[in-house]
XYZ file of C-alpha atoms in Angstrom:
496
model
C 196.753 180.535 169.805
C 194.692 182.279 167.026
C 197.690 181.740 164.946
C 197.488 177.977 165.726
C 194.003 177.905 165.291
C 194.177 179.476 161.639
C 196.857 177.058 160.955
C 194.460 174.548 161.545
C 192.789 172.942 158.063
C 188.940 172.111 157.861
C 189.247 168.288 158.210
C 190.930 168.641 161.584
C 188.239 171.153 163.062
C 185.378 168.589 161.585
C 187.396 165.752 162.873
C 187.672 167.430 166.540
C 183.757 168.672 166.651
C 183.141 164.929 165.846
C 184.959 163.255 168.457
C 183.692 165.839 170.825
C 180.134 165.186 169.717
C 180.496 161.198 170.588
C 182.089 161.641 173.478
C 179.341 163.678 174.761
C 177.133 161.179 173.362
C 178.899 158.148 175.170
C 179.005 160.474 178.567
C 175.243 160.933 178.195
C 174.387 157.605 177.598
C 176.997 156.003 180.705
C 174.987 158.885 182.562
C 171.501 157.392 181.985
C 172.498 154.167 182.442
C 174.316 154.841 185.694
C 170.810 156.145 187.016
C 169.062 152.935 186.002
C 167.992 151.315 189.081
C 167.571 155.007 191.401
C 164.661 156.294 189.161
C 161.455 154.062 188.130
C 161.694 151.523 184.920
C 160.177 152.990 181.685
C 161.073 153.199 177.948
C 164.877 153.636 177.182
C 165.206 157.703 176.428
C 167.571 158.761 173.656
C 170.347 161.206 174.621
C 169.720 164.742 175.334
C 166.147 164.391 174.015
C 164.733 161.851 176.232
C 161.491 159.605 175.552
C 158.450 162.061 175.163
C 160.029 162.879 171.218
C 159.783 159.174 170.105
C 156.189 159.379 171.045
C 153.994 159.122 167.315
C 150.797 158.367 169.539
C 150.832 159.759 172.958
C 147.588 158.309 174.285
C 148.875 154.570 173.470
C 152.462 154.949 174.757
C 150.900 156.261 178.083
C 148.823 153.484 178.403
C 151.816 150.903 177.314
C 153.642 152.414 180.349
C 151.689 150.242 183.106
C 153.326 147.266 181.762
C 156.260 148.796 183.935
C 154.722 148.753 186.702
C 152.422 151.040 189.327
C 155.693 153.537 189.103
C 157.605 154.259 185.978
C 159.387 157.153 184.134
C 159.844 159.192 181.133
C 162.468 161.431 180.239
C 162.160 165.109 178.873
C 165.299 165.918 177.567
C 167.535 165.339 180.263
C 165.056 165.652 183.048
C 163.258 162.596 184.258
C 159.605 162.411 184.936
C 157.689 160.070 187.483
C 154.694 158.337 185.618
C 151.880 157.339 188.354
C 150.353 154.520 186.719
C 148.127 153.432 189.065
C 144.899 154.527 191.246
C 146.236 153.102 194.396
C 149.924 154.994 193.880
C 148.165 157.975 192.515
C 146.399 158.537 195.813
C 149.122 157.548 198.157
C 150.934 160.245 196.580
C 148.981 163.086 196.055
C 147.562 163.318 199.261
C 151.048 164.311 200.456
C 151.723 167.788 200.108
C 155.315 166.611 198.974
C 153.875 166.103 195.555
C 151.830 169.328 195.615
C 154.227 171.732 193.739
C 154.181 172.759 190.130
C 157.040 173.435 188.173
C 157.451 176.935 187.516
C 156.390 178.697 183.885
C 158.130 181.384 184.624
C 158.127 182.724 181.043
C 154.635 182.981 180.947
C 153.029 183.320 184.767
C 156.013 184.833 186.396
C 155.168 182.731 189.889
C 151.541 184.344 189.960
C 148.448 183.246 189.737
C 146.657 179.877 190.746
C 147.187 177.065 188.822
C 151.080 177.028 187.520
C 152.433 178.292 190.577
C 154.663 176.916 192.969
C 153.397 175.304 196.312
C 153.542 178.058 198.866
C 151.991 181.026 201.082
C 150.846 182.690 197.619
C 149.481 179.409 196.147
C 147.547 178.994 199.767
C 146.056 182.649 200.099
C 145.236 182.830 196.106
C 143.265 179.489 196.150
C 141.486 180.211 199.505
C 140.560 183.795 198.086
C 139.335 182.348 194.887
C 137.219 179.513 196.471
C 135.640 181.754 198.955
C 134.997 184.449 196.215
C 133.497 181.649 194.056
C 131.345 180.798 196.569
C 129.702 183.805 197.148
C 129.158 184.389 193.832
C 127.313 181.473 192.745
C 129.604 178.571 193.087
C 128.212 175.558 194.786
C 124.759 177.976 195.283
C 121.566 177.719 193.015
C 122.827 180.728 191.743
C 125.483 179.234 189.240
C 122.421 176.867 188.221
C 120.419 179.426 187.053
C 123.661 180.924 185.135
C 124.130 177.551 183.560
C 120.307 177.024 182.582
C 119.645 180.655 181.138
C 122.686 180.158 178.934
C 121.672 176.506 178.173
C 118.464 178.436 176.227
C 120.839 180.823 174.339
C 123.027 177.729 173.158
C 120.165 175.123 172.065
C 118.709 178.534 170.596
C 121.958 179.262 168.769
C 122.451 175.813 167.320
C 119.010 175.375 165.997
C 119.715 178.244 163.991
C 121.571 175.883 162.001
C 118.841 173.488 162.371
C 118.951 170.623 159.846
C 122.406 172.360 158.186
C 125.774 170.826 158.711
C 127.836 173.180 161.330
C 130.724 172.974 163.618
C 129.354 173.572 167.038
C 132.921 174.330 168.604
C 132.402 178.334 168.907
C 128.614 177.847 170.339
C 130.252 175.508 172.999
C 132.990 177.079 174.024
C 130.936 180.616 174.017
C 128.619 179.171 176.238
C 131.116 177.441 178.629
C 133.055 180.821 178.558
C 129.996 182.688 179.633
C 129.345 181.203 183.035
C 132.801 181.804 184.524
C 133.056 185.282 182.536
C 129.426 186.204 184.701
C 131.486 185.050 188.107
C 134.809 186.837 187.082
C 133.747 189.666 185.250
C 130.079 190.267 185.444
C 128.942 189.613 182.305
C 128.337 187.158 179.247
C 129.099 187.973 175.960
C 126.559 186.992 172.778
C 127.944 184.895 170.673
C 128.038 187.134 167.182
C 130.562 189.431 169.355
C 133.758 189.349 167.279
C 135.885 190.639 170.006
C 134.646 187.867 172.253
C 135.120 185.229 169.464
C 138.361 186.437 168.500
C 139.756 186.090 172.193
C 138.144 182.697 172.120
C 140.049 181.375 169.184
C 143.202 182.898 170.933
C 142.636 180.962 173.777
C 141.867 177.795 171.937
C 145.528 178.896 169.627
C 147.198 178.986 173.185
C 146.158 175.652 174.152
C 147.077 173.915 171.406
C 150.639 175.462 170.922
C 151.399 174.963 174.590
C 151.361 171.330 174.189
C 153.859 171.680 171.392
C 157.437 169.549 171.680
C 158.563 172.927 171.239
C 156.887 174.685 174.096
C 158.510 171.636 176.295
C 161.932 172.313 175.002
C 161.455 176.200 175.771
C 160.604 174.984 179.508
C 163.968 173.028 179.749
C 165.838 175.511 178.142
C 164.075 179.343 178.824
C 166.950 181.067 177.056
C 165.497 180.327 173.768
C 162.420 182.649 174.395
C 164.653 185.257 172.965
C 165.096 183.485 169.674
C 162.355 182.907 166.919
C 159.891 180.079 166.917
C 156.366 178.453 167.404
C 156.695 180.133 170.969
C 156.731 183.183 170.058
C 153.035 182.972 168.747
C 152.055 181.598 172.460
C 154.160 184.449 173.909
C 151.419 186.688 171.692
C 148.624 185.024 172.810
C 149.147 185.427 176.190
C 150.168 188.833 176.111
C 146.297 189.471 174.205
C 144.433 187.571 177.034
C 146.261 189.780 179.663
C 145.389 192.676 177.716
C 141.607 191.317 177.858
C 142.286 190.908 181.422
C 143.923 194.582 182.335
C 140.657 196.285 180.505
C 138.441 194.313 182.278
C 140.648 195.423 185.542
C 140.422 199.161 184.419
C 137.001 199.412 183.637
C 136.267 197.716 187.311
C 138.314 200.327 188.891
C 136.074 203.232 187.314
C 132.892 201.669 188.284
C 133.548 199.829 191.632
C 131.036 200.263 194.324
C 132.722 199.596 197.662
C 129.275 198.421 199.080
C 128.228 196.093 196.620
C 130.650 193.814 194.829
C 129.477 192.174 191.485
C 132.002 189.987 190.596
C 135.508 188.351 191.544
C 137.184 191.284 190.433
C 135.816 193.598 192.303
C 136.111 190.997 195.525
C 139.476 191.273 194.698
C 140.082 195.124 194.026
C 138.383 195.249 197.478
C 140.757 192.751 199.030
C 143.757 194.564 197.896
C 142.832 197.366 199.589
C 142.172 195.639 202.397
C 145.586 193.754 202.670
C 147.319 197.144 202.384
C 145.659 198.321 205.493
C 146.309 195.792 207.677
C 149.250 192.736 205.999
C 152.757 194.385 204.647
C 153.480 190.453 203.836
C 150.590 190.093 201.695
C 150.465 188.653 198.478
C 147.462 190.504 197.159
C 148.325 192.943 194.469
C 147.392 193.994 190.690
C 149.493 191.312 188.867
C 148.034 188.549 191.059
C 144.830 189.660 190.155
C 145.339 189.903 186.366
C 147.343 186.419 186.307
C 144.414 184.417 188.681
C 141.672 186.431 186.768
C 143.575 184.802 183.669
C 143.658 181.540 185.372
C 140.178 181.127 185.980
C 139.272 182.275 182.712
C 141.184 179.822 180.629
C 140.634 177.185 183.264
C 136.527 177.683 183.100
C 136.231 177.963 179.263
C 137.955 174.835 177.414
C 137.926 172.371 179.675
C 134.316 171.529 179.640
C 133.819 173.001 176.318
C 136.480 170.368 174.939
C 134.678 167.432 176.880
C 131.047 168.803 175.556
C 132.396 168.535 171.951
C 133.946 165.180 172.376
C 130.416 164.183 174.193
C 128.480 165.367 170.742
C 131.181 162.488 168.614
C 130.546 159.744 171.328
C 126.402 160.371 171.721
C 126.163 160.751 167.613
C 128.347 157.115 167.109
C 126.402 155.853 169.894
C 122.632 156.516 168.998
C 121.467 154.176 171.125
C 122.792 155.730 174.110
C 121.387 159.017 172.993
C 118.030 158.142 172.412
C 118.192 155.927 175.793
C 119.513 159.329 177.339
C 116.547 161.309 175.852
C 113.935 159.194 176.870
C 114.633 159.049 180.044
C 115.002 162.919 180.230
C 111.693 162.971 179.112
C 109.884 160.988 181.040
C 111.172 162.739 184.289
C 111.317 166.010 182.963
C 109.122 166.447 179.825
C 109.975 168.912 177.336
C 109.210 172.197 178.837
C 111.361 172.040 182.177
C 114.984 172.219 182.254
C 117.280 169.868 184.597
C 118.510 170.680 187.887
C 121.352 169.548 189.740
C 118.684 167.862 192.424
C 117.040 166.007 189.013
C 120.571 163.349 188.865
C 119.162 160.951 191.414
C 116.175 160.809 188.846
C 118.349 160.975 186.095
C 121.021 157.925 186.665
C 121.504 156.563 183.256
C 121.695 160.244 181.804
C 124.106 161.148 184.822
C 126.307 157.967 183.931
C 126.806 158.929 180.151
C 128.095 162.386 181.296
C 130.780 160.392 183.535
C 131.646 158.231 180.624
C 132.115 160.785 178.158
C 134.949 162.344 180.502
C 136.298 159.202 181.143
C 136.564 158.267 177.118
C 137.036 162.054 176.558
C 140.203 162.012 179.195
C 140.948 165.423 177.991
C 144.080 165.874 180.574
C 145.146 162.018 179.902
C 148.175 162.934 181.870
C 146.904 165.154 184.274
C 148.103 168.463 185.221
C 151.759 168.231 185.935
C 152.748 168.102 189.815
C 156.306 168.571 191.336
C 157.947 167.765 194.322
C 158.344 170.349 197.116
C 161.204 167.968 199.015
C 163.020 165.196 198.631
C 160.909 162.104 199.339
C 160.193 158.501 198.860
C 157.297 156.370 197.408
C 157.380 152.623 197.015
C 161.092 152.139 197.532
C 162.232 154.992 195.169
C 164.103 158.143 196.373
C 162.514 161.031 194.717
C 164.479 164.317 194.825
C 162.955 167.828 195.429
C 162.000 169.320 191.760
C 161.038 166.035 190.183
C 158.125 166.157 187.787
C 155.518 163.679 188.599
C 152.122 163.039 186.069
C 149.394 160.354 186.614
C 148.541 158.394 183.911
C 145.247 158.725 183.864
C 145.228 157.075 180.066
C 146.036 153.802 181.744
C 143.910 154.434 185.010
C 140.775 155.274 182.994
C 141.300 152.163 180.888
C 142.751 149.929 183.548
C 140.483 146.363 183.158
C 140.425 145.648 186.608
C 138.682 148.747 187.608
C 135.724 149.085 184.762
C 133.349 146.997 183.265
C 134.236 147.929 179.422
C 137.454 149.900 179.803
C 137.613 149.667 176.061
C 134.295 150.645 174.768
C 132.232 153.668 175.055
C 129.317 152.546 177.808
C 127.465 153.978 180.796
C 127.342 150.874 182.304
C 130.703 151.921 183.741
C 128.793 154.138 185.914
C 125.859 151.921 186.856
C 125.809 149.505 189.763
C 123.664 146.049 189.132
C 120.420 147.899 190.091
C 120.790 150.738 187.495
C 121.740 153.454 189.842
C 124.473 156.126 189.346
C 127.942 154.636 190.979
C 131.767 156.462 190.573
C 133.791 153.905 190.731
C 137.032 155.300 192.755
C 139.350 155.453 189.288
C 137.490 157.892 188.219
C 139.582 160.857 189.341
C 138.761 162.932 186.079
C 139.420 166.330 188.507
C 142.857 165.004 190.273
C 142.820 164.476 194.321
C 144.708 166.079 197.148
C 145.793 169.270 198.151
C 145.921 170.479 193.931
C 142.233 169.081 193.342
C 140.735 171.301 190.594
C 139.611 174.461 191.622
C 136.669 174.797 189.331
C 135.416 171.029 190.067
C 131.806 171.917 191.204
C 131.338 174.397 188.625
C 132.422 171.607 185.671
C 130.366 169.222 187.462
C 127.255 171.409 187.639
C 127.969 172.751 183.686
C 128.638 169.049 182.116
C 125.478 167.761 183.577
C 123.093 170.405 182.784
C 124.431 171.559 179.356
C 124.596 167.711 178.277
C 121.163 167.103 179.853
C 119.496 170.226 178.569
C 120.690 169.324 174.412
C 119.925 166.038 174.669
C 116.210 166.956 175.922
C 115.721 169.487 172.991
C 117.955 168.400 170.349
C 119.017 165.301 168.165
C 122.353 165.536 167.291
C 123.485 163.127 163.955
C 126.599 163.418 160.904
C 125.867 165.593 158.383
C 125.226 163.237 154.997
C 128.408 164.750 153.334
C 131.682 162.639 154.106
C 133.385 162.671 156.956
C 136.779 161.032 159.013
C 136.683 161.500 162.688
C 140.053 160.466 164.116
C 139.334 159.232 167.901
C 143.087 159.636 168.624
C 142.183 163.084 168.298
C 145.149 166.062 168.598
C 147.128 166.753 171.736
C 148.170 170.018 172.801
C 148.001 171.012 176.507
C 144.647 168.857 176.427
C 143.203 165.896 174.452
C 140.979 167.649 171.735
C 138.736 165.814 169.089
C 139.577 166.945 165.667
C 137.339 170.009 164.198
C 133.875 168.274 163.122
C 130.148 169.034 161.511
C 127.087 168.007 162.829
C 123.553 168.320 162.045
C 120.843 169.211 165.041
C 117.376 169.059 164.716
C 114.782 170.166 167.039
C 113.292 167.726 169.073
C 109.983 169.437 169.458
C 109.723 169.464 165.757
C 110.438 165.992 165.050
C 108.040 164.504 167.865
């Protein structure tokens, strides 16, 4: 056989390879066409690479999927992904456990933690414990408000250090938001000039940016390429450093643990491990799950809220009438000295509506957090196999003309009724719904309202005089990020 191969000339080999490639492409086209009708309609995929790589503007592309009806389909590589384009079909699907899975990102999470973990016993135990423990350490109680209000004072002071000068608000906002979840999970906050923590926040931001790239989508489909060079190596390096930070916190907590006075989530988890080991051999509570759960809380509790606030500054500066109306309402109710509380929401309907409108327009997770079917199921007449990825088309839902008074503009009236009272349309599902509803929804709502209201009470925001191009399409990573931008902060006290 080897002798025969040696006799073949280069032309014959190339011709054979070319014909083989043609055959594979034709077979793939046949396979795709044969499945049409079995899955929901959608844009025609390219052989092997699917649909996603052809999207130059993902947000516009997702909005356009509503033309295919309530359900459509995309392809990531050769794998179909079901897209839910309306609030009605999203509610119908996500209240069912069959749609409550997560695709396993085994090369990072290894099936541990809370967020990117399959639907089952471990997830239930970890989520239940996290909710219970976070409530005990402030979530849903007055103490979390106290933490946010205390941090808002630091944030205002930090931003006004550069009063009248052009400054990038990203680090200050990210640090302030992260300090809340850090105080609950690790029992401490970090100063804005802490170089080690600033470095970790930069790693975290890079991680989210890189994790949404096409290269990583390919890696999720073809895990063996993790052994080869590529951008995924940087993600794994960043992830390892973040895990190192958590493990160092765990090590310090072990050395100073007082069983009678748990200080935070890590202390509570260490005590739970000891408790479960004595009474339950099938427990999912162990140190690696603790590290991954703490990292999940740290990641989710930092970037989403910070990114929403950054988008908020852009929208408020571009709509100075909204910024001024919010400020006037806040000062009329609170004055300049009293910081807001969550009880003030009903007294500040326009400001509260503005916070929600920022969330709608920023739409930091326009495709939702991906779900996966845990068993074969049906939806609107389609048979959906187990292990099918499901995405929510928030890009379409948040701009549906049937449900929003001003779908294509930044306008807080979208969240106000005819009497000027706050009103939340059913299509506003920024935190998802069903069994996989966002674990930190209460915390995020508290932070967004108190931070944005406090900032508008004390600071006037504007663009710097130097030319600055703001691309409202932003940058797509795991989330929808704004591009870097500079602003001018001026104290309201001195202005007025």
